[in-house]
PDB file of C-alpha atoms in Angstrom:
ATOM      1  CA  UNK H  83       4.122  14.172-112.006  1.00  0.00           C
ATOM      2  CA  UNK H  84       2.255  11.019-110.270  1.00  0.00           C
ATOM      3  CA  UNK H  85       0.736  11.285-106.924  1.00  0.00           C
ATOM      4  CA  UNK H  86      -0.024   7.814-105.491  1.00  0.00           C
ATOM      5  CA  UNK H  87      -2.990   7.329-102.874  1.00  0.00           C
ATOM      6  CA  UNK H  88      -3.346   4.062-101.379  1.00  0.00           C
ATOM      7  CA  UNK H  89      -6.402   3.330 -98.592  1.00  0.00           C
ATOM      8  CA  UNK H  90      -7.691  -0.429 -98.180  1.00  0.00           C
ATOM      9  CA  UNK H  91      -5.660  -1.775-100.659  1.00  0.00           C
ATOM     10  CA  UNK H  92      -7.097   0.146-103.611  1.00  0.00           C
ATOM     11  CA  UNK H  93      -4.570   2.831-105.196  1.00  0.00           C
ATOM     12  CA  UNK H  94      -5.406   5.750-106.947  1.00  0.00           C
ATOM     13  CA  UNK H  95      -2.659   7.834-109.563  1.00  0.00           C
ATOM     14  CA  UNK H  96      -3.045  11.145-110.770  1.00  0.00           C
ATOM     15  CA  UNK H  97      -1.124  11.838-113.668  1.00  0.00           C
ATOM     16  CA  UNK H  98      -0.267  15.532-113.962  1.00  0.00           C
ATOM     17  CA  UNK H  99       1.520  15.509-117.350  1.00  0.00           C
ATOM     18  CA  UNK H 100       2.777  19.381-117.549  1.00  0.00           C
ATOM     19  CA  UNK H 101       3.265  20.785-121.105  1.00  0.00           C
ATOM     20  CA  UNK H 102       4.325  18.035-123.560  1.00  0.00           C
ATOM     21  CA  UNK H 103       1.935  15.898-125.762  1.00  0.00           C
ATOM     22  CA  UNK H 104       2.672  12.615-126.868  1.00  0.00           C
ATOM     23  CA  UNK H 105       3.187   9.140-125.199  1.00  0.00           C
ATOM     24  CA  UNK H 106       3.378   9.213-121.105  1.00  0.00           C
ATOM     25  CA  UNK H 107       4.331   5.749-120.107  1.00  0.00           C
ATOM     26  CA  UNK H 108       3.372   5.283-116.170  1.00  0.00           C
ATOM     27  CA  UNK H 109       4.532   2.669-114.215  1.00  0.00           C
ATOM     28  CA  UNK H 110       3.458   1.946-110.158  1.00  0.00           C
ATOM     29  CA  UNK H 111       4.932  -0.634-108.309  1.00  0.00           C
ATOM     30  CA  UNK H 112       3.710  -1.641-104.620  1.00  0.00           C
ATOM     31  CA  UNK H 113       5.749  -4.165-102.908  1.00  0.00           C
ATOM     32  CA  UNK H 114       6.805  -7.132-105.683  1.00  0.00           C
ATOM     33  CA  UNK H 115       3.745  -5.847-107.864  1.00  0.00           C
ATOM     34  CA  UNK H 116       4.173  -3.734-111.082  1.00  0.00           C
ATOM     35  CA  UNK H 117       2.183  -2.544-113.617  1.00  0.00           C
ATOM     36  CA  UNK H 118       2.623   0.163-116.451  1.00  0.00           C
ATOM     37  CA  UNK H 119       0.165   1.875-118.510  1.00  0.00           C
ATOM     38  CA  UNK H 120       0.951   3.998-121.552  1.00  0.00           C
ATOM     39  CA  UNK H 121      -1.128   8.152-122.336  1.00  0.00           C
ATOM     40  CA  UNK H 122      -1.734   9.361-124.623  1.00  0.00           C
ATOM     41  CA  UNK H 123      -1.462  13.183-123.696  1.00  0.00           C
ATOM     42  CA  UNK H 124      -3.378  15.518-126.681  1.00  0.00           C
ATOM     43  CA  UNK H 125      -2.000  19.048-127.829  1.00  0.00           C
ATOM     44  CA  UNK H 126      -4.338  21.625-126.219  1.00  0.00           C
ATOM     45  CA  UNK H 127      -6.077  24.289-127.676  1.00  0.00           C
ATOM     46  CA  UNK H 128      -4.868  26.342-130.657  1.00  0.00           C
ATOM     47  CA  UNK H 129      -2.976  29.571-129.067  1.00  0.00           C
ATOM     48  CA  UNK H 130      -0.644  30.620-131.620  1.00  0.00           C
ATOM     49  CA  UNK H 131       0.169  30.974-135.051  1.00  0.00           C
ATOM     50  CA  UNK H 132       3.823  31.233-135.681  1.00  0.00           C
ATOM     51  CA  UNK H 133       4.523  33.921-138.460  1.00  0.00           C
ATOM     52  CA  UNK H 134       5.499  32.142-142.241  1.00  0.00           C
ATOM     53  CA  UNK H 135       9.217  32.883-142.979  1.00  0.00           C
ATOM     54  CA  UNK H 136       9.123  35.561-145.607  1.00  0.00           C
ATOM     55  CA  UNK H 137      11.859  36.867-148.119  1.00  0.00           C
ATOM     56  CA  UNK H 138      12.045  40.435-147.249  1.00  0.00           C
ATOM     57  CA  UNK H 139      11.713  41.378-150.344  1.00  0.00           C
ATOM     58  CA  UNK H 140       9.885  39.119-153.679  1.00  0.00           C
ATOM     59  CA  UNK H 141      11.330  40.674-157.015  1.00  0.00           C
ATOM     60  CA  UNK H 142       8.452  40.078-160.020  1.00  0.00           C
ATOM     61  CA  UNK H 143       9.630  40.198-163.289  1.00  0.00           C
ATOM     62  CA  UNK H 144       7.716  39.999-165.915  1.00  0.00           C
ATOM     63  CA  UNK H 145       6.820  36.241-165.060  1.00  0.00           C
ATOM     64  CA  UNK H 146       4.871  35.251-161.923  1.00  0.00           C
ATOM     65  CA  UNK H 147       6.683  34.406-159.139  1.00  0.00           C
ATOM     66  CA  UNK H 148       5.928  31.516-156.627  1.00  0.00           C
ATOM     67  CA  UNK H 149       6.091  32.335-153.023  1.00  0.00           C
ATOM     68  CA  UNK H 150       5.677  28.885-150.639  1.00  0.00           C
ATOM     69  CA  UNK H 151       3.957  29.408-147.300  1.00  0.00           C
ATOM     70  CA  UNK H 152       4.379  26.868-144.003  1.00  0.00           C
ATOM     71  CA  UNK H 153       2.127  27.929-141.506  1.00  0.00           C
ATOM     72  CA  UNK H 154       2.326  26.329-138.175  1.00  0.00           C
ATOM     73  CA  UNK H 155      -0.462  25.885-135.464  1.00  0.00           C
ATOM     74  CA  UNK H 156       0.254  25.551-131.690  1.00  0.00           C
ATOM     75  CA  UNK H 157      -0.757  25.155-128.280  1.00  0.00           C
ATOM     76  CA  UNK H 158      -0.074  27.212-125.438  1.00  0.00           C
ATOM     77  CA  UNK H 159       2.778  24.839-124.567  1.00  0.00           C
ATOM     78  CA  UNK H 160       4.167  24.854-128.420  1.00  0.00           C
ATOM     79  CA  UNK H 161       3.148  21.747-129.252  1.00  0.00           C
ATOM     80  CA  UNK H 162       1.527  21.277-132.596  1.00  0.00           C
ATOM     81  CA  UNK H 163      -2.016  21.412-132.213  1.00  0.00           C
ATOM     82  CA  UNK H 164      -4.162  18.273-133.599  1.00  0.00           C
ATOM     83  CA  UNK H 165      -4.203  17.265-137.100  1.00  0.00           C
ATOM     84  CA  UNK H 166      -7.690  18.412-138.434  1.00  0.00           C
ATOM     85  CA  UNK H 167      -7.476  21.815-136.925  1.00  0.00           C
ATOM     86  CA  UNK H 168      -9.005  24.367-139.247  1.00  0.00           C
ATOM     87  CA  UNK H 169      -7.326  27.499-140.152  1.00  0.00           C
ATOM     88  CA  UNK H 170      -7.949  30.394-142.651  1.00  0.00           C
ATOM     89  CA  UNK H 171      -6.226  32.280-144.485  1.00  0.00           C
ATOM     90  CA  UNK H 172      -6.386  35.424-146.549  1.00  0.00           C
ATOM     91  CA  UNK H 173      -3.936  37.313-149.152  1.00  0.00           C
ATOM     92  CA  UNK H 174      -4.864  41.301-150.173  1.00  0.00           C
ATOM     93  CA  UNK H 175      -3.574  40.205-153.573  1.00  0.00           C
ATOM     94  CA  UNK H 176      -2.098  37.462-155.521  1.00  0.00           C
ATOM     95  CA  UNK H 177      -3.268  34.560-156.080  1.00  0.00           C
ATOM     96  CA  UNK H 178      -3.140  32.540-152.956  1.00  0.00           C
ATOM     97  CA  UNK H 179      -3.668  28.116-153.426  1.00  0.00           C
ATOM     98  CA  UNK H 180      -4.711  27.055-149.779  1.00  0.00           C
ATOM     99  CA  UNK H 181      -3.104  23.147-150.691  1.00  0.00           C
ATOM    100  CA  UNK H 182      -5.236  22.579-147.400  1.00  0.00           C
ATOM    101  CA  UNK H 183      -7.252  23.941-144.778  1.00  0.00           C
ATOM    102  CA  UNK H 184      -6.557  21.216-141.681  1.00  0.00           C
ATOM    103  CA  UNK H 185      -3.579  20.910-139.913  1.00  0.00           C
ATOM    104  CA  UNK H 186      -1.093  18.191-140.199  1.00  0.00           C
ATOM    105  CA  UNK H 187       1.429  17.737-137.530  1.00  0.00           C
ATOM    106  CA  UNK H 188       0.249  21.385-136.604  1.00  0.00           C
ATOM    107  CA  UNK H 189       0.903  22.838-140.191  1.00  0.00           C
ATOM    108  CA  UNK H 190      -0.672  24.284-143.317  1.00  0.00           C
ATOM    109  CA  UNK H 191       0.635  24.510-146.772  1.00  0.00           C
ATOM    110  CA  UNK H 192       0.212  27.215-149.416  1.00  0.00           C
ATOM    111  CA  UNK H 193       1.422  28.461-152.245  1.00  0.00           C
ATOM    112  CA  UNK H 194       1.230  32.664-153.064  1.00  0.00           C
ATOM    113  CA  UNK H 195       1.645  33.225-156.688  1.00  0.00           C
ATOM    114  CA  UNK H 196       2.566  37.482-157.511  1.00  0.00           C
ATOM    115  CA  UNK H 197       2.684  38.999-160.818  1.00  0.00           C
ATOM    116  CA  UNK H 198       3.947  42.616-161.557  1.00  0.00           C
ATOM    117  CA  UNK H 199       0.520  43.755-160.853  1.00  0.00           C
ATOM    118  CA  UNK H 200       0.347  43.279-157.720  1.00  0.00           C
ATOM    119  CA  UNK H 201      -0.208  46.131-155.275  1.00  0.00           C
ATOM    120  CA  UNK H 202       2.718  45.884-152.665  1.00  0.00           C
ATOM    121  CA  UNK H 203       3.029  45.369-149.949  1.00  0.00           C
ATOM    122  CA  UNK H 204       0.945  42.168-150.353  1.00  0.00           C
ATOM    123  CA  UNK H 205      -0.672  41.308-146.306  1.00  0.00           C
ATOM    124  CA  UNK H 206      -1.597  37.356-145.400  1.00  0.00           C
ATOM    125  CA  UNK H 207      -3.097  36.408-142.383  1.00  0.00           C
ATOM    126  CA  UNK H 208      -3.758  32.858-140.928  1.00  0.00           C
ATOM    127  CA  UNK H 209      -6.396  32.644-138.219  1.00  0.00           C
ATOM    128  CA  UNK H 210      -7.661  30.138-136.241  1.00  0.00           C
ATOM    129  CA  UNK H 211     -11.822  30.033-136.115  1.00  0.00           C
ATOM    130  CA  UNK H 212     -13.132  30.885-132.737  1.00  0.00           C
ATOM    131  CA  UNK H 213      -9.445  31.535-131.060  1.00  0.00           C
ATOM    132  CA  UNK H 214      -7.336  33.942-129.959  1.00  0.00           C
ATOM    133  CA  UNK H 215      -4.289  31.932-132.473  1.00  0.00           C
ATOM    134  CA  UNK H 216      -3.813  34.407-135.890  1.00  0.00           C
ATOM    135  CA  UNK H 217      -0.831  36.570-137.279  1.00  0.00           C
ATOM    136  CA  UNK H 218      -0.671  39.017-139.816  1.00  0.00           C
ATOM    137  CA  UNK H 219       2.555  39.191-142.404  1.00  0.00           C
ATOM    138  CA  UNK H 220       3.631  41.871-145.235  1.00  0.00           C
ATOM    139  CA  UNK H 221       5.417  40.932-148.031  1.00  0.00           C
ATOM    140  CA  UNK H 222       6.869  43.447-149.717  1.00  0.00           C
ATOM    141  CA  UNK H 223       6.859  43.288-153.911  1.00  0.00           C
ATOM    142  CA  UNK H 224       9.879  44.885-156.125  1.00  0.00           C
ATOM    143  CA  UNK H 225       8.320  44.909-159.564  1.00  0.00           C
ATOM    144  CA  UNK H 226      10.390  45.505-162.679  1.00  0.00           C
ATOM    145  CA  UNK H 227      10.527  45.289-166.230  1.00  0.00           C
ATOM    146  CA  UNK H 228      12.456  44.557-168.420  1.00  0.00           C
ATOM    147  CA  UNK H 229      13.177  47.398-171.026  1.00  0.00           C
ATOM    148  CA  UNK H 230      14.878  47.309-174.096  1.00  0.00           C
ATOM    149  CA  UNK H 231      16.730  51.214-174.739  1.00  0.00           C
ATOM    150  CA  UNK H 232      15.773  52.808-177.431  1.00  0.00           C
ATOM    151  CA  UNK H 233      18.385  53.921-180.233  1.00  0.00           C
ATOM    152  CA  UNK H 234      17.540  56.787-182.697  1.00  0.00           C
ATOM    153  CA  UNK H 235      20.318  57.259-185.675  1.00  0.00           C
TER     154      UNK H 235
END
């Protein structure tokens, strides 16, 4: 939204962009005079974390398994928040490889690798430092093995 205020031939615009970041191209014209400025309008604020999509279940054989992890990081409008944002993350087991702790295009990468061992159900969390943005996940581990039967004669 633009309001336009114009007093002793000076104008003044306030640009009200609402709840989308990106590019805001403005353009005022007065009489046969036009001009047009481009805005850049930045994500706000972290507010959210969305949850990672998780298999309901992870079976572990007797090899590890490989469990891949997108994380993403918005605003309160949904937006992705600003590449750079830091976020943390946690795993009650497994071995969890962060592939990076700042945001890009409002997501983080990782990698959650589960062995048999594992005590299930295994809990991440992603948090945001100083904000309200975090979520909390289970992922649930079916371990098996395999077992060869045993033949007496």
């Amino acid at each position: 939204m633009v309001d336009l205020l114009v007093e002793k031939g000076s104008g003044e615009v306030i640009f009200r962009p609402g709840g989308v970041a990106g590019s805001a191209q403005i353009t005022a014209t007065i009489g046969n005079l036009t001009t047009t400025a481009v805005i850049e309008v930045l994500p706000g604020a972290p507010s959210s974390v969305r949850r990672p999509s998780l298999p309901k279940q992870v079976a572990v054989i007797d090899q590890p398994v490989t469990v891949a992890l997108e994380i993403r990081v918005a605003d309160r409008f949904g937006n992705p928040v600003a590449d750079g944002t830091e976020v943390e993350l946690a795993a009650s087991d497994g071995d969890l490889i962060i592939l990076d702790t700042m945001t890009e295009n409002g997501m983080i990468l990782a990698n959650l690798k589960l062995t048999a061992g594992d005590v299930s159900p295994v809990s991440l969390r992603a948090a945001v430092p100083h904000s309200p943005a975090q979520v909390e996940a289970d992922l649930t581990l079916q371990s098996h093995h395999l077992w060869l039967p045993l033949v007496t004669r």
